[in-house]
Amino acid sequence: MEHRVHVICHMTVDLQKGKMRLRTCLLGLLALCVASKCSYSPEPDQQRTLPPGWVSLGRVDSEEELSLTFALRQQNVERLSKLVQAVSDPGSPHYGKYLTLEDVAELVRPSPLTFHTVQKWLSAAGARNCHSVTTQDFLTCWLSVRQAELLLSGAEFHRYVGTPAEIHVIRSLRPYQLPKALAPHVDFVGGLHRFPPTSSLRQRPEPQVSGTVGLHLGVTPSVIRQRYNLTAQDVGSGTTNNSQACAQFLEQYFHASDLAEFMRLFGGNFAHQASVARVVGQQGRGRAGIEASLDVEYLMSAGANISTWVYSSPGRHESQEPFLQWLLLLSNESALPHVHTVSYGDDEDSLSSAYIQRVNTEFMKAAARGLTLLFASGDSGAGCWSVSRRHQFRPSFPASSPYVTTVGGTSFQNPFRVTTEIVDYISGGGFSNVFPQPSYQEEAVAQFLSSSPHLPPSSYFNASGRAYPDVAALSDGYWVVSNSVPIPWVSGTSASTPVFGGILSLINEHRLLSGLPPLGFLNPRLYQQRGAGLFDVTRGCHESCLNEEVQGQGFCSGPGWDPVTGWGTPNFPALLKALIKP
């Protein structure tokens, strides 16, 4: 191998046959480098087992085209973190003085050395149609499978199909390596390892009911508005530049006709917009997804009469990661909606630390710009996995990021009456094994840990980690219109998240009309105000497993903050009062 590379380079120098030989020479040298000790693995801890529900269809043809995204090393990340704290802390003189996208780009863009080193490396490998984003910290390029497997030593691309939605992706389960010279320049390569998580939305059996006086038959916009004290006047004014957005992945699409039918059935008692203002990305023409329909219908019902965007990122190519594509869109547009709701999550332990830390920095970039990012807490309670034959709770990401607001789930105490709320047993929550506890929540978490009478064994969770969720809303028994059919009893934190997001959009409306900046990253203010304006949920526990045989309870709710429902669910008039004051 060493002799062969030497001959290739010698011929290139002597014969001067052009760029093709130069590229061959460089790739040969890189291959030699990888075979020796001058290579590194950016994601050594990335899970590389095939997730349940996925089947390999075999190797991909060597000439097939791939789209890969290279995350370039950013500058000034610590400074960015301090700026986020300054613009998000109500006690700071810089509160609400958000950065522009151009300000963020100036701060974090990779050094010229990083950008040009990676560009030259990719060019030598034959990468083409490379494009960056405004912040210049991502490069997306097209390569053939053959070129990609040479460039990313160890990678082996297969086509996989996931059930039940028959989603096709191209991925490599094998670890990849890069030349060690690139270690200061590349965080990770997107489009190799991560499989799209499947939707956890569920349609529960309809509860039995006797008598109908004063009852409802499932959660609709009128039920939401009644429970959270939204009047007919609590809608967008149409006179501000206020806007909100939801993001769709996994080949999930909404249909405009479903939205129209939903509003015809359930939107008669409040002013609302008839259509989505803007679709960013690729809007498919296939069947509508229940999750996508739910997101749009309830974001536009809770945040009624407010301009709504939909980020549709199903992955334009099988090798793309839809969630990563959404992050790139945020880094490439100056004017964005103020509130974004996302029903997406992965097990924290299934992702590499390089990927998690970099995505967390992307959330910091959004927070610095005054964006409110809301993520569903997940639908597996505390979660569960086994480490060395010992069970532990299993946190979810991005729910566990300290730079997003995470939304848990509740149910009505009586499923057919608008009553007080209790824990929805599926509501995701717990403690991160990756991120330390942010200072804004230390007091609230300490209070919970010292006062809860039903704590699980300490070996099951990391009590010093970022705790979530931060807030909650109803997540049980929704009506959704999808593919022209009204569907009852849809449940999941994918429902609670757009509801809470829509209510925050209404509060932003009042702030903008009062000459105040939008809420931005909410958590520091939320914890300082100790849940002011929220209904405290104090009854119920979520699910988990406490040993191999028994499905048991995880954490239980109680007074104040808890890792099941956070600070509680919105009481709109009181929450508006708490968040409108300077």
JSON list of C-alpha atoms in Angstrom, two decimals, residues 101-285:
[
{"chain": "A", "resi": 101, "resn": "LEU", "atom": "CA", "xyz": [-28.25, 36.35, 12.00]},
{"chain": "A", "resi": 102, "resn": "GLU", "atom": "CA", "xyz": [-25.36, 38.42, 10.67]},
{"chain": "A", "resi": 103, "resn": "ASP", "atom": "CA", "xyz": [-24.21, 39.14, 14.25]},
{"chain": "A", "resi": 104, "resn": "VAL", "atom": "CA", "xyz": [-24.29, 35.41, 15.04]},
{"chain": "A", "resi": 105, "resn": "ALA", "atom": "CA", "xyz": [-22.40, 34.61, 11.82]},
{"chain": "A", "resi": 106, "resn": "GLU", "atom": "CA", "xyz": [-19.72, 37.15, 12.69]},
{"chain": "A", "resi": 107, "resn": "LEU", "atom": "CA", "xyz": [-19.32, 35.48, 16.08]},
{"chain": "A", "resi": 108, "resn": "VAL", "atom": "CA", "xyz": [-19.32, 31.75, 15.28]},
{"chain": "A", "resi": 109, "resn": "ARG", "atom": "CA", "xyz": [-18.22, 31.39, 11.66]},
{"chain": "A", "resi": 110, "resn": "PRO", "atom": "CA", "xyz": [-15.27, 29.00, 11.29]},
{"chain": "A", "resi": 111, "resn": "SER", "atom": "CA", "xyz": [-11.80, 30.43, 10.87]},
{"chain": "A", "resi": 112, "resn": "PRO", "atom": "CA", "xyz": [-10.63, 30.99, 7.26]},
{"chain": "A", "resi": 113, "resn": "LEU", "atom": "CA", "xyz": [-8.15, 28.16, 7.84]},
{"chain": "A", "resi": 114, "resn": "THR", "atom": "CA", "xyz": [-10.96, 25.74, 8.78]},
{"chain": "A", "resi": 115, "resn": "PHE", "atom": "CA", "xyz": [-13.17, 26.74, 5.86]},
{"chain": "A", "resi": 116, "resn": "HIS", "atom": "CA", "xyz": [-10.45, 26.54, 3.22]},
{"chain": "A", "resi": 117, "resn": "THR", "atom": "CA", "xyz": [-8.87, 23.34, 4.61]},
{"chain": "A", "resi": 118, "resn": "VAL", "atom": "CA", "xyz": [-12.20, 21.48, 4.44]},
{"chain": "A", "resi": 119, "resn": "GLN", "atom": "CA", "xyz": [-13.07, 22.97, 1.05]},
{"chain": "A", "resi": 120, "resn": "LYS", "atom": "CA", "xyz": [-9.77, 21.85, -0.46]},
{"chain": "A", "resi": 121, "resn": "TRP", "atom": "CA", "xyz": [-10.10, 18.38, 1.07]},
{"chain": "A", "resi": 122, "resn": "LEU", "atom": "CA", "xyz": [-13.58, 17.97, -0.38]},
{"chain": "A", "resi": 123, "resn": "SER", "atom": "CA", "xyz": [-12.58, 19.37, -3.75]},
{"chain": "A", "resi": 124, "resn": "ALA", "atom": "CA", "xyz": [-9.67, 16.93, -3.99]},
{"chain": "A", "resi": 125, "resn": "ALA", "atom": "CA", "xyz": [-12.11, 14.10, -3.28]},
{"chain": "A", "resi": 126, "resn": "GLY", "atom": "CA", "xyz": [-14.32, 15.14, -6.20]},
{"chain": "A", "resi": 127, "resn": "ALA", "atom": "CA", "xyz": [-17.15, 16.67, -4.13]},
{"chain": "A", "resi": 128, "resn": "ARG", "atom": "CA", "xyz": [-19.37, 18.97, -6.17]},
{"chain": "A", "resi": 129, "resn": "ASN", "atom": "CA", "xyz": [-22.26, 21.38, -5.83]},
{"chain": "A", "resi": 130, "resn": "CYS", "atom": "CA", "xyz": [-21.06, 22.31, -2.36]},
{"chain": "A", "resi": 131, "resn": "HIS", "atom": "CA", "xyz": [-23.03, 25.04, -0.64]},
{"chain": "A", "resi": 132, "resn": "SER", "atom": "CA", "xyz": [-22.80, 26.65, 2.77]},
{"chain": "A", "resi": 133, "resn": "VAL", "atom": "CA", "xyz": [-25.14, 28.68, 5.00]},
{"chain": "A", "resi": 134, "resn": "THR", "atom": "CA", "xyz": [-24.99, 32.29, 6.16]},
{"chain": "A", "resi": 135, "resn": "THR", "atom": "CA", "xyz": [-23.06, 31.31, 9.29]},
{"chain": "A", "resi": 136, "resn": "GLN", "atom": "CA", "xyz": [-20.61, 29.29, 7.12]},
{"chain": "A", "resi": 137, "resn": "ASP", "atom": "CA", "xyz": [-20.45, 26.52, 9.71]},
{"chain": "A", "resi": 138, "resn": "PHE", "atom": "CA", "xyz": [-21.98, 23.80, 7.52]},
{"chain": "A", "resi": 139, "resn": "LEU", "atom": "CA", "xyz": [-20.99, 22.57, 4.07]},
{"chain": "A", "resi": 140, "resn": "THR", "atom": "CA", "xyz": [-23.33, 20.29, 2.13]},
{"chain": "A", "resi": 141, "resn": "CYS", "atom": "CA", "xyz": [-21.82, 18.51, -0.89]},
{"chain": "A", "resi": 142, "resn": "TRP", "atom": "CA", "xyz": [-22.68, 15.84, -3.42]},
{"chain": "A", "resi": 143, "resn": "LEU", "atom": "CA", "xyz": [-20.41, 12.82, -3.93]},
{"chain": "A", "resi": 144, "resn": "SER", "atom": "CA", "xyz": [-20.79, 9.39, -5.44]},
{"chain": "A", "resi": 145, "resn": "VAL", "atom": "CA", "xyz": [-20.93, 6.46, -3.03]},
{"chain": "A", "resi": 146, "resn": "ARG", "atom": "CA", "xyz": [-17.49, 5.40, -4.23]},
{"chain": "A", "resi": 147, "resn": "GLN", "atom": "CA", "xyz": [-16.05, 8.85, -3.52]},
{"chain": "A", "resi": 148, "resn": "ALA", "atom": "CA", "xyz": [-17.75, 9.04, -0.12]},
{"chain": "A", "resi": 149, "resn": "GLU", "atom": "CA", "xyz": [-16.45, 5.64, 0.98]},
{"chain": "A", "resi": 150, "resn": "LEU", "atom": "CA", "xyz": [-12.92, 6.65, -0.04]},
{"chain": "A", "resi": 151, "resn": "LEU", "atom": "CA", "xyz": [-13.23, 9.99, 1.71]},
{"chain": "A", "resi": 152, "resn": "LEU", "atom": "CA", "xyz": [-14.78, 8.60, 4.91]},
{"chain": "A", "resi": 153, "resn": "SER", "atom": "CA", "xyz": [-12.63, 5.58, 5.58]},
{"chain": "A", "resi": 154, "resn": "GLY", "atom": "CA", "xyz": [-14.60, 2.66, 7.01]},
{"chain": "A", "resi": 155, "resn": "ALA", "atom": "CA", "xyz": [-18.01, 3.85, 5.80]},
{"chain": "A", "resi": 156, "resn": "GLU", "atom": "CA", "xyz": [-20.14, 1.38, 3.85]},
{"chain": "A", "resi": 157, "resn": "PHE", "atom": "CA", "xyz": [-23.44, 2.67, 2.52]},
{"chain": "A", "resi": 158, "resn": "HIS", "atom": "CA", "xyz": [-26.58, 0.51, 2.46]},
{"chain": "A", "resi": 159, "resn": "ARG", "atom": "CA", "xyz": [-30.17, 1.34, 1.61]},
{"chain": "A", "resi": 160, "resn": "TYR", "atom": "CA", "xyz": [-32.62, 0.71, 4.44]},
{"chain": "A", "resi": 161, "resn": "VAL", "atom": "CA", "xyz": [-36.40, 0.71, 4.64]},
{"chain": "A", "resi": 162, "resn": "GLY", "atom": "CA", "xyz": [-38.31, 1.53, 7.82]},
{"chain": "A", "resi": 163, "resn": "THR", "atom": "CA", "xyz": [-41.74, 0.24, 8.71]},
{"chain": "A", "resi": 164, "resn": "PRO", "atom": "CA", "xyz": [-44.60, 0.92, 8.85]},
{"chain": "A", "resi": 165, "resn": "ALA", "atom": "CA", "xyz": [-44.29, 4.07, 6.70]},
{"chain": "A", "resi": 166, "resn": "GLU", "atom": "CA", "xyz": [-41.89, 2.47, 4.15]},
{"chain": "A", "resi": 167, "resn": "ILE", "atom": "CA", "xyz": [-39.35, 5.29, 4.55]},
{"chain": "A", "resi": 168, "resn": "HIS", "atom": "CA", "xyz": [-36.15, 4.72, 2.57]},
{"chain": "A", "resi": 169, "resn": "VAL", "atom": "CA", "xyz": [-32.78, 6.04, 3.74]},
{"chain": "A", "resi": 170, "resn": "ILE", "atom": "CA", "xyz": [-29.13, 5.52, 2.83]},
{"chain": "A", "resi": 171, "resn": "ARG", "atom": "CA", "xyz": [-26.87, 5.11, 5.86]},
{"chain": "A", "resi": 172, "resn": "SER", "atom": "CA", "xyz": [-23.62, 3.51, 7.01]},
{"chain": "A", "resi": 173, "resn": "LEU", "atom": "CA", "xyz": [-23.67, 1.52, 10.25]},
{"chain": "A", "resi": 174, "resn": "ARG", "atom": "CA", "xyz": [-19.89, 1.25, 10.22]},
{"chain": "A", "resi": 175, "resn": "PRO", "atom": "CA", "xyz": [-17.72, 3.91, 11.91]},
{"chain": "A", "resi": 176, "resn": "TYR", "atom": "CA", "xyz": [-16.00, 6.40, 9.66]},
{"chain": "A", "resi": 177, "resn": "GLN", "atom": "CA", "xyz": [-12.62, 8.05, 10.10]},
{"chain": "A", "resi": 178, "resn": "LEU", "atom": "CA", "xyz": [-11.12, 11.31, 8.90]},
{"chain": "A", "resi": 179, "resn": "PRO", "atom": "CA", "xyz": [-7.49, 12.40, 8.59]},
{"chain": "A", "resi": 180, "resn": "LYS", "atom": "CA", "xyz": [-6.25, 13.64, 11.94]},
{"chain": "A", "resi": 181, "resn": "ALA", "atom": "CA", "xyz": [-5.30, 16.92, 10.30]},
{"chain": "A", "resi": 182, "resn": "LEU", "atom": "CA", "xyz": [-9.04, 17.64, 10.06]},
{"chain": "A", "resi": 183, "resn": "ALA", "atom": "CA", "xyz": [-9.67, 17.15, 13.81]},
{"chain": "A", "resi": 184, "resn": "PRO", "atom": "CA", "xyz": [-9.56, 20.89, 14.58]},
{"chain": "A", "resi": 185, "resn": "HIS", "atom": "CA", "xyz": [-11.88, 21.62, 11.65]},
{"chain": "A", "resi": 186, "resn": "VAL", "atom": "CA", "xyz": [-14.77, 19.08, 11.45]},
{"chain": "A", "resi": 187, "resn": "ASP", "atom": "CA", "xyz": [-17.23, 18.24, 14.24]},
{"chain": "A", "resi": 188, "resn": "PHE", "atom": "CA", "xyz": [-19.11, 15.45, 12.44]},
{"chain": "A", "resi": 189, "resn": "VAL", "atom": "CA", "xyz": [-20.46, 14.39, 9.05]},
{"chain": "A", "resi": 190, "resn": "GLY", "atom": "CA", "xyz": [-24.25, 14.26, 8.64]},
{"chain": "A", "resi": 191, "resn": "GLY", "atom": "CA", "xyz": [-25.89, 11.63, 6.48]},
{"chain": "A", "resi": 192, "resn": "LEU", "atom": "CA", "xyz": [-24.05, 8.53, 7.73]},
{"chain": "A", "resi": 193, "resn": "HIS", "atom": "CA", "xyz": [-25.34, 7.10, 10.99]},
{"chain": "A", "resi": 194, "resn": "ARG", "atom": "CA", "xyz": [-28.57, 8.63, 12.32]},
{"chain": "A", "resi": 195, "resn": "PHE", "atom": "CA", "xyz": [-31.86, 6.99, 11.36]},
{"chain": "A", "resi": 196, "resn": "PRO", "atom": "CA", "xyz": [-35.09, 9.02, 11.51]},
{"chain": "A", "resi": 197, "resn": "PRO", "atom": "CA", "xyz": [-36.99, 8.19, 14.71]},
{"chain": "A", "resi": 198, "resn": "THR", "atom": "CA", "xyz": [-40.51, 6.90, 14.20]},
{"chain": "A", "resi": 199, "resn": "SER", "atom": "CA", "xyz": [-43.55, 8.85, 15.39]},
{"chain": "A", "resi": 200, "resn": "SER", "atom": "CA", "xyz": [-44.73, 7.96, 18.89]},
{"chain": "A", "resi": 201, "resn": "LEU", "atom": "CA", "xyz": [-48.22, 9.41, 18.46]},
{"chain": "A", "resi": 202, "resn": "ARG", "atom": "CA", "xyz": [-50.88, 6.92, 19.48]},
{"chain": "A", "resi": 203, "resn": "GLN", "atom": "CA", "xyz": [-54.60, 6.62, 19.05]},
{"chain": "A", "resi": 204, "resn": "ARG", "atom": "CA", "xyz": [-55.99, 5.41, 22.36]},
{"chain": "A", "resi": 205, "resn": "PRO", "atom": "CA", "xyz": [-59.20, 3.44, 22.78]},
{"chain": "A", "resi": 206, "resn": "GLU", "atom": "CA", "xyz": [-62.21, 5.65, 23.41]},
{"chain": "A", "resi": 207, "resn": "PRO", "atom": "CA", "xyz": [-63.09, 5.64, 27.14]},
{"chain": "A", "resi": 208, "resn": "GLN", "atom": "CA", "xyz": [-66.51, 4.41, 28.17]},
{"chain": "A", "resi": 209, "resn": "VAL", "atom": "CA", "xyz": [-69.00, 7.07, 29.21]},
{"chain": "A", "resi": 210, "resn": "SER", "atom": "CA", "xyz": [-72.47, 7.04, 30.71]},
{"chain": "A", "resi": 211, "resn": "GLY", "atom": "CA", "xyz": [-74.69, 10.11, 30.32]},
{"chain": "A", "resi": 212, "resn": "THR", "atom": "CA", "xyz": [-73.78, 13.11, 28.18]},
{"chain": "A", "resi": 213, "resn": "VAL", "atom": "CA", "xyz": [-74.88, 16.24, 30.03]},
{"chain": "A", "resi": 214, "resn": "GLY", "atom": "CA", "xyz": [-72.00, 18.73, 30.25]},
{"chain": "A", "resi": 215, "resn": "LEU", "atom": "CA", "xyz": [-69.56, 16.33, 28.62]},
{"chain": "A", "resi": 216, "resn": "HIS", "atom": "CA", "xyz": [-67.21, 16.65, 25.67]},
{"chain": "A", "resi": 217, "resn": "LEU", "atom": "CA", "xyz": [-66.20, 13.79, 23.39]},
{"chain": "A", "resi": 218, "resn": "GLY", "atom": "CA", "xyz": [-62.51, 14.58, 23.01]},
{"chain": "A", "resi": 219, "resn": "VAL", "atom": "CA", "xyz": [-60.11, 17.52, 22.94]},
{"chain": "A", "resi": 220, "resn": "THR", "atom": "CA", "xyz": [-60.90, 20.15, 20.29]},
{"chain": "A", "resi": 221, "resn": "PRO", "atom": "CA", "xyz": [-59.90, 23.82, 19.98]},
{"chain": "A", "resi": 222, "resn": "SER", "atom": "CA", "xyz": [-62.96, 24.88, 22.01]},
{"chain": "A", "resi": 223, "resn": "VAL", "atom": "CA", "xyz": [-61.95, 22.53, 24.83]},
{"chain": "A", "resi": 224, "resn": "ILE", "atom": "CA", "xyz": [-58.37, 23.88, 24.75]},
{"chain": "A", "resi": 225, "resn": "ARG", "atom": "CA", "xyz": [-59.61, 27.46, 24.81]},
{"chain": "A", "resi": 226, "resn": "GLN", "atom": "CA", "xyz": [-62.03, 26.77, 27.65]},
{"chain": "A", "resi": 227, "resn": "ARG", "atom": "CA", "xyz": [-59.46, 24.99, 29.82]},
{"chain": "A", "resi": 228, "resn": "TYR", "atom": "CA", "xyz": [-56.72, 27.58, 29.31]},
{"chain": "A", "resi": 229, "resn": "ASN", "atom": "CA", "xyz": [-59.05, 30.58, 29.62]},
{"chain": "A", "resi": 230, "resn": "LEU", "atom": "CA", "xyz": [-58.74, 31.90, 26.07]},
{"chain": "A", "resi": 231, "resn": "THR", "atom": "CA", "xyz": [-61.68, 34.11, 25.06]},
{"chain": "A", "resi": 232, "resn": "ALA", "atom": "CA", "xyz": [-62.89, 34.86, 21.54]},
{"chain": "A", "resi": 233, "resn": "GLN", "atom": "CA", "xyz": [-60.84, 38.06, 21.70]},
{"chain": "A", "resi": 234, "resn": "ASP", "atom": "CA", "xyz": [-57.60, 36.18, 22.43]},
{"chain": "A", "resi": 235, "resn": "VAL", "atom": "CA", "xyz": [-56.41, 35.94, 18.83]},
{"chain": "A", "resi": 236, "resn": "GLY", "atom": "CA", "xyz": [-53.79, 37.62, 16.70]},
{"chain": "A", "resi": 237, "resn": "SER", "atom": "CA", "xyz": [-54.50, 41.22, 15.70]},
{"chain": "A", "resi": 238, "resn": "GLY", "atom": "CA", "xyz": [-53.22, 40.91, 12.14]},
{"chain": "A", "resi": 239, "resn": "THR", "atom": "CA", "xyz": [-51.35, 44.21, 12.58]},
{"chain": "A", "resi": 240, "resn": "THR", "atom": "CA", "xyz": [-47.92, 42.97, 13.74]},
{"chain": "A", "resi": 241, "resn": "ASN", "atom": "CA", "xyz": [-45.10, 41.03, 12.11]},
{"chain": "A", "resi": 242, "resn": "ASN", "atom": "CA", "xyz": [-45.76, 38.21, 14.58]},
{"chain": "A", "resi": 243, "resn": "SER", "atom": "CA", "xyz": [-45.43, 34.66, 13.26]},
{"chain": "A", "resi": 244, "resn": "GLN", "atom": "CA", "xyz": [-45.06, 31.08, 14.46]},
{"chain": "A", "resi": 245, "resn": "ALA", "atom": "CA", "xyz": [-43.85, 27.83, 12.91]},
{"chain": "A", "resi": 246, "resn": "CYS", "atom": "CA", "xyz": [-43.87, 24.07, 13.24]},
{"chain": "A", "resi": 247, "resn": "ALA", "atom": "CA", "xyz": [-41.44, 21.62, 11.67]},
{"chain": "A", "resi": 248, "resn": "GLN", "atom": "CA", "xyz": [-42.28, 18.34, 9.95]},
{"chain": "A", "resi": 249, "resn": "PHE", "atom": "CA", "xyz": [-39.98, 15.38, 9.32]},
{"chain": "A", "resi": 250, "resn": "LEU", "atom": "CA", "xyz": [-40.22, 11.68, 8.47]},
{"chain": "A", "resi": 251, "resn": "GLU", "atom": "CA", "xyz": [-42.05, 12.25, 5.18]},
{"chain": "A", "resi": 252, "resn": "GLN", "atom": "CA", "xyz": [-44.87, 13.83, 7.20]},
{"chain": "A", "resi": 253, "resn": "TYR", "atom": "CA", "xyz": [-47.01, 16.34, 5.31]},
{"chain": "A", "resi": 254, "resn": "PHE", "atom": "CA", "xyz": [-50.12, 18.36, 6.02]},
{"chain": "A", "resi": 255, "resn": "HIS", "atom": "CA", "xyz": [-52.87, 19.00, 3.47]},
{"chain": "A", "resi": 256, "resn": "ALA", "atom": "CA", "xyz": [-54.40, 22.46, 3.11]},
{"chain": "A", "resi": 257, "resn": "SER", "atom": "CA", "xyz": [-57.79, 20.80, 2.57]},
{"chain": "A", "resi": 258, "resn": "ASP", "atom": "CA", "xyz": [-57.49, 19.01, 5.95]},
{"chain": "A", "resi": 259, "resn": "LEU", "atom": "CA", "xyz": [-56.75, 22.31, 7.68]},
{"chain": "A", "resi": 260, "resn": "ALA", "atom": "CA", "xyz": [-59.78, 23.91, 6.01]},
{"chain": "A", "resi": 261, "resn": "GLU", "atom": "CA", "xyz": [-62.04, 21.03, 7.06]},
{"chain": "A", "resi": 262, "resn": "PHE", "atom": "CA", "xyz": [-60.65, 21.06, 10.60]},
{"chain": "A", "resi": 263, "resn": "MET", "atom": "CA", "xyz": [-61.40, 24.78, 10.97]},
{"chain": "A", "resi": 264, "resn": "ARG", "atom": "CA", "xyz": [-64.86, 24.27, 9.46]},
{"chain": "A", "resi": 265, "resn": "LEU", "atom": "CA", "xyz": [-65.62, 21.61, 12.07]},
{"chain": "A", "resi": 266, "resn": "PHE", "atom": "CA", "xyz": [-63.88, 23.07, 15.11]},
{"chain": "A", "resi": 267, "resn": "GLY", "atom": "CA", "xyz": [-62.90, 26.70, 14.45]},
{"chain": "A", "resi": 268, "resn": "GLY", "atom": "CA", "xyz": [-66.27, 28.42, 14.32]},
{"chain": "A", "resi": 269, "resn": "ASN", "atom": "CA", "xyz": [-66.05, 30.34, 17.62]},
{"chain": "A", "resi": 270, "resn": "PHE", "atom": "CA", "xyz": [-62.75, 32.21, 17.16]},
{"chain": "A", "resi": 271, "resn": "ALA", "atom": "CA", "xyz": [-61.06, 34.22, 14.38]},
{"chain": "A", "resi": 272, "resn": "HIS", "atom": "CA", "xyz": [-58.41, 32.21, 12.57]},
{"chain": "A", "resi": 273, "resn": "GLN", "atom": "CA", "xyz": [-56.34, 32.21, 9.41]},
{"chain": "A", "resi": 274, "resn": "ALA", "atom": "CA", "xyz": [-57.64, 30.01, 6.63]},
{"chain": "A", "resi": 275, "resn": "SER", "atom": "CA", "xyz": [-54.27, 28.78, 5.39]},
{"chain": "A", "resi": 276, "resn": "VAL", "atom": "CA", "xyz": [-50.60, 28.44, 6.19]},
{"chain": "A", "resi": 277, "resn": "ALA", "atom": "CA", "xyz": [-48.69, 31.61, 5.27]},
{"chain": "A", "resi": 278, "resn": "ARG", "atom": "CA", "xyz": [-45.54, 29.89, 4.04]},
{"chain": "A", "resi": 279, "resn": "VAL", "atom": "CA", "xyz": [-44.16, 26.40, 3.50]},
{"chain": "A", "resi": 280, "resn": "VAL", "atom": "CA", "xyz": [-40.37, 26.30, 3.76]},
{"chain": "A", "resi": 281, "resn": "GLY", "atom": "CA", "xyz": [-38.87, 23.26, 2.07]},
{"chain": "A", "resi": 282, "resn": "GLN", "atom": "CA", "xyz": [-40.49, 20.45, 0.22]},
{"chain": "A", "resi": 283, "resn": "GLN", "atom": "CA", "xyz": [-44.25, 19.92, 0.59]},
{"chain": "A", "resi": 284, "resn": "GLY", "atom": "CA", "xyz": [-45.05, 16.41, -0.62]},
{"chain": "A", "resi": 285, "resn": "ARG", "atom": "CA", "xyz": [-48.12, 15.33, -2.51]}
]
